[in-house]
PDB file of C-alpha atoms in Angstrom:
ATOM      1  CA  UNK A 930     -17.856  11.507   4.165  1.00 45.00           C
ATOM      2  CA  UNK A 931     -17.628   8.242   5.755  1.00 49.00           C
ATOM      3  CA  UNK A 932     -19.745   5.244   5.716  1.00 54.00           C
ATOM      4  CA  UNK A 933     -21.359   4.788   9.269  1.00 59.00           C
ATOM      5  CA  UNK A 934     -22.099   0.885   8.365  1.00 60.00           C
ATOM      6  CA  UNK A 935     -18.702   0.130   9.812  1.00 58.00           C
ATOM      7  CA  UNK A 936     -17.190  -0.058  13.159  1.00 63.00           C
ATOM      8  CA  UNK A 937     -15.110   2.232  13.476  1.00 62.00           C
ATOM      9  CA  UNK A 938     -16.743   4.291  10.770  1.00 56.00           C
ATOM     10  CA  UNK A 939     -14.402   4.939   7.539  1.00 56.00           C
ATOM     11  CA  UNK A 940     -14.515   6.050   4.041  1.00 57.00           C
ATOM     12  CA  UNK A 941     -15.518   3.516   1.164  1.00 68.00           C
ATOM     13  CA  UNK A 942     -11.879   3.434  -0.296  1.00 82.00           C
ATOM     14  CA  UNK A 943      -9.810   0.308   0.943  1.00 86.00           C
ATOM     15  CA  UNK A 944      -6.413   2.321   0.967  1.00 87.00           C
ATOM     16  CA  UNK A 945      -5.557   3.789   4.182  1.00 83.00           C
ATOM     17  CA  UNK A 946      -3.430   6.683   4.922  1.00 84.00           C
ATOM     18  CA  UNK A 947      -3.672   7.697   1.243  1.00 88.00           C
ATOM     19  CA  UNK A 948      -1.740  10.751   0.140  1.00 92.00           C
ATOM     20  CA  UNK A 949      -4.530  11.719  -2.134  1.00 91.00           C
ATOM     21  CA  UNK A 950      -3.286  14.681  -4.206  1.00 93.00           C
ATOM     22  CA  UNK A 951       0.500  16.023  -4.472  1.00 92.00           C
ATOM     23  CA  UNK A 952       1.429  19.689  -6.040  1.00 91.00           C
ATOM     24  CA  UNK A 953       1.966  20.699  -8.588  1.00 92.00           C
ATOM     25  CA  UNK A 954      -0.729  19.697 -10.430  1.00 95.00           C
ATOM     26  CA  UNK A 955       0.032  18.338 -14.190  1.00 95.00           C
ATOM     27  CA  UNK A 956      -1.182  15.622 -16.290  1.00 95.00           C
ATOM     28  CA  UNK A 957       1.430  12.421 -15.619  1.00 95.00           C
ATOM     29  CA  UNK A 958       2.744  13.285 -12.333  1.00 96.00           C
ATOM     30  CA  UNK A 959       3.476  10.407 -10.032  1.00 97.00           C
ATOM     31  CA  UNK A 960       3.929   9.784  -6.521  1.00 97.00           C
ATOM     32  CA  UNK A 961       4.011   6.662  -4.321  1.00 96.00           C
ATOM     33  CA  UNK A 962       4.154   5.693  -0.962  1.00 94.00           C
ATOM     34  CA  UNK A 963       3.147   2.900   1.614  1.00 94.00           C
ATOM     35  CA  UNK A 964      -0.499   2.177   2.301  1.00 92.00           C
ATOM     36  CA  UNK A 965      -2.816  -0.478   4.339  1.00 89.00           C
ATOM     37  CA  UNK A 966      -5.259  -2.739   2.639  1.00 89.00           C
ATOM     38  CA  UNK A 967      -7.151  -5.151   4.885  1.00 85.00           C
ATOM     39  CA  UNK A 968      -4.407  -4.806   7.379  1.00 86.00           C
ATOM     40  CA  UNK A 969      -1.500  -5.423   5.066  1.00 92.00           C
ATOM     41  CA  UNK A 970       1.113  -3.056   3.754  1.00 94.00           C
ATOM     42  CA  UNK A 971       1.383  -2.148   0.312  1.00 96.00           C
ATOM     43  CA  UNK A 972       2.925   0.533  -1.995  1.00 97.00           C
ATOM     44  CA  UNK A 973       0.511   2.363  -3.781  1.00 97.00           C
ATOM     45  CA  UNK A 974       1.281   4.403  -6.762  1.00 97.00           C
ATOM     46  CA  UNK A 975      -0.807   7.402  -7.753  1.00 97.00           C
ATOM     47  CA  UNK A 976      -0.779   9.371 -11.069  1.00 97.00           C
ATOM     48  CA  UNK A 977      -2.818  12.277 -12.292  1.00 97.00           C
ATOM     49  CA  UNK A 978      -4.395  10.603 -15.423  1.00 96.00           C
ATOM     50  CA  UNK A 979      -6.016  13.733 -16.532  1.00 96.00           C
ATOM     51  CA  UNK A 980      -5.765  17.365 -15.578  1.00 97.00           C
ATOM     52  CA  UNK A 981      -7.461  20.436 -16.900  1.00 96.00           C
ATOM     53  CA  UNK A 982      -5.448  23.509 -16.283  1.00 95.00           C
ATOM     54  CA  UNK A 983      -8.144  25.818 -17.254  1.00 95.00           C
ATOM     55  CA  UNK A 984     -11.216  24.171 -14.612  1.00 94.00           C
ATOM     56  CA  UNK A 985      -8.572  22.487 -12.168  1.00 95.00           C
ATOM     57  CA  UNK A 986     -10.543  19.500 -12.738  1.00 95.00           C
ATOM     58  CA  UNK A 987      -8.430  16.331 -12.366  1.00 96.00           C
ATOM     59  CA  UNK A 988      -8.904  12.477 -12.291  1.00 96.00           C
ATOM     60  CA  UNK A 989      -6.007  10.473 -10.153  1.00 97.00           C
ATOM     61  CA  UNK A 990      -5.433   6.971 -10.741  1.00 97.00           C
ATOM     62  CA  UNK A 991      -4.198   4.867  -7.276  1.00 97.00           C
ATOM     63  CA  UNK A 992      -2.644   1.629  -8.311  1.00 97.00           C
ATOM     64  CA  UNK A 993      -1.663  -1.367  -5.560  1.00 97.00           C
ATOM     65  CA  UNK A 994       0.287  -4.254  -7.132  1.00 97.00           C
ATOM     66  CA  UNK A 995       0.362  -7.669  -5.152  1.00 96.00           C
ATOM     67  CA  UNK A 996      -3.074  -7.361  -3.571  1.00 96.00           C
ATOM     68  CA  UNK A 997      -4.495 -11.243  -4.042  1.00 95.00           C
ATOM     69  CA  UNK A 998      -8.064 -11.539  -5.084  1.00 94.00           C
ATOM     70  CA  UNK A 999      -8.051  -8.614  -7.873  1.00 95.00           C
ATOM     71  CA  UNK A1000      -7.599  -8.956 -11.406  1.00 95.00           C
ATOM     72  CA  UNK A1001      -3.862  -9.484 -12.257  1.00 95.00           C
ATOM     73  CA  UNK A1002      -3.439  -9.267  -8.232  1.00 96.00           C
ATOM     74  CA  UNK A1003      -3.831  -5.252  -8.835  1.00 96.00           C
ATOM     75  CA  UNK A1004      -5.864  -3.350  -6.890  1.00 96.00           C
ATOM     76  CA  UNK A1005      -6.939   0.425  -8.640  1.00 96.00           C
ATOM     77  CA  UNK A1006      -9.145   3.284  -7.626  1.00 95.00           C
ATOM     78  CA  UNK A1007      -9.863   6.598  -9.627  1.00 95.00           C
ATOM     79  CA  UNK A1008     -11.074   9.740  -7.982  1.00 94.00           C
ATOM     80  CA  UNK A1009     -12.187  12.816  -9.730  1.00 94.00           C
ATOM     81  CA  UNK A1010     -11.499  16.678  -7.885  1.00 94.00           C
ATOM     82  CA  UNK A1011     -12.755  19.620  -8.805  1.00 94.00           C
ATOM     83  CA  UNK A1012     -11.680  22.995  -7.330  1.00 94.00           C
ATOM     84  CA  UNK A1013     -14.291  24.238  -4.562  1.00 92.00           C
ATOM     85  CA  UNK A1014     -16.174  20.907  -4.574  1.00 90.00           C
ATOM     86  CA  UNK A1015     -13.365  18.095  -3.509  1.00 90.00           C
ATOM     87  CA  UNK A1016     -14.042  14.825  -4.467  1.00 91.00           C
ATOM     88  CA  UNK A1017     -16.890  14.552  -7.220  1.00 92.00           C
ATOM     89  CA  UNK A1018     -16.136  10.964  -8.521  1.00 91.00           C
ATOM     90  CA  UNK A1019     -15.032   7.731  -7.084  1.00 92.00           C
ATOM     91  CA  UNK A1020     -14.596   4.163  -8.479  1.00 93.00           C
ATOM     92  CA  UNK A1021     -12.601   1.061  -7.536  1.00 94.00           C
ATOM     93  CA  UNK A1022     -11.892  -2.296  -9.147  1.00 94.00           C
ATOM     94  CA  UNK A1023     -14.367  -4.919  -7.798  1.00 94.00           C
ATOM     95  CA  UNK A1024     -12.599  -8.177  -6.792  1.00 93.00           C
ATOM     96  CA  UNK A1025     -12.322 -11.264  -9.004  1.00 93.00           C
ATOM     97  CA  UNK A1026     -11.276 -12.329 -12.456  1.00 91.00           C
ATOM     98  CA  UNK A1027     -12.188 -10.407 -15.429  1.00 92.00           C
ATOM     99  CA  UNK A1028     -13.490 -11.824 -18.848  1.00 89.00           C
ATOM    100  CA  UNK A1029     -10.538 -10.736 -21.138  1.00 90.00           C
ATOM    101  CA  UNK A1030      -8.628 -12.550 -23.578  1.00 91.00           C
ATOM    102  CA  UNK A1031      -4.565 -12.738 -23.349  1.00 90.00           C
ATOM    103  CA  UNK A1032      -4.576 -10.724 -26.534  1.00 92.00           C
ATOM    104  CA  UNK A1033      -7.069  -8.113 -25.619  1.00 93.00           C
ATOM    105  CA  UNK A1034      -4.806  -7.619 -22.246  1.00 92.00           C
ATOM    106  CA  UNK A1035      -1.612  -6.439 -24.516  1.00 93.00           C
ATOM    107  CA  UNK A1036      -4.304  -3.943 -25.954  1.00 92.00           C
ATOM    108  CA  UNK A1037      -4.135  -0.526 -23.875  1.00 91.00           C
ATOM    109  CA  UNK A1038      -7.487   0.464 -24.906  1.00 93.00           C
ATOM    110  CA  UNK A1039      -9.339  -2.997 -24.525  1.00 94.00           C
ATOM    111  CA  UNK A1040      -7.546  -3.539 -21.335  1.00 92.00           C
ATOM    112  CA  UNK A1041      -8.937  -0.038 -20.056  1.00 91.00           C
ATOM    113  CA  UNK A1042     -12.322  -0.596 -21.016  1.00 92.00           C
ATOM    114  CA  UNK A1043     -12.559  -4.177 -19.450  1.00 93.00           C
ATOM    115  CA  UNK A1044     -11.394  -2.554 -16.051  1.00 92.00           C
ATOM    116  CA  UNK A1045     -13.562   0.498 -16.413  1.00 90.00           C
ATOM    117  CA  UNK A1046     -16.634  -2.113 -17.042  1.00 90.00           C
ATOM    118  CA  UNK A1047     -15.355  -4.252 -13.890  1.00 91.00           C
ATOM    119  CA  UNK A1048     -15.499  -1.132 -11.296  1.00 91.00           C
ATOM    120  CA  UNK A1049     -17.872   0.204  -9.275  1.00 88.00           C
ATOM    121  CA  UNK A1050     -18.259   3.719  -8.745  1.00 86.00           C
ATOM    122  CA  UNK A1051     -20.405   6.800  -7.811  1.00 83.00           C
ATOM    123  CA  UNK A1052     -20.194  10.564  -9.115  1.00 84.00           C
ATOM    124  CA  UNK A1053     -22.033  13.621  -8.435  1.00 81.00           C
ATOM    125  CA  UNK A1054     -21.663  14.608 -12.190  1.00 72.00           C
ATOM    126  CA  UNK A1055     -25.048  13.294 -13.723  1.00 60.00           C
ATOM    127  CA  UNK A1056     -22.788  12.835 -16.983  1.00 59.00           C
ATOM    128  CA  UNK A1057     -21.177   9.642 -15.540  1.00 54.00           C
TER     129      UNK A1057
END
């Protein structure tokens, strides 16, 4: 799908020329390549964060360091894929700082929760 609000029409992602998935599918698999955000070239690192081999459902996180205007100058997108449906969930980090203490930034669970709370997203799954 694409957004028709822009000219030219484009997907809601800030990442351009993105390698969305790469086989073999397994949790923890990573890949990197160059991408463009707002006309500037960056390196994106993708990681299969969750993978259920029984259903084929997976969550992939795309991280781009050095992007000004985002928390710790890092842009993040997450996408959820299901076989036969394609992408069923999308979220991306909103610009701006996140109100989290320096101590909590060092706690991976608290940092992940703060990031999730600062993301915009949508899903075809009513549980999300």
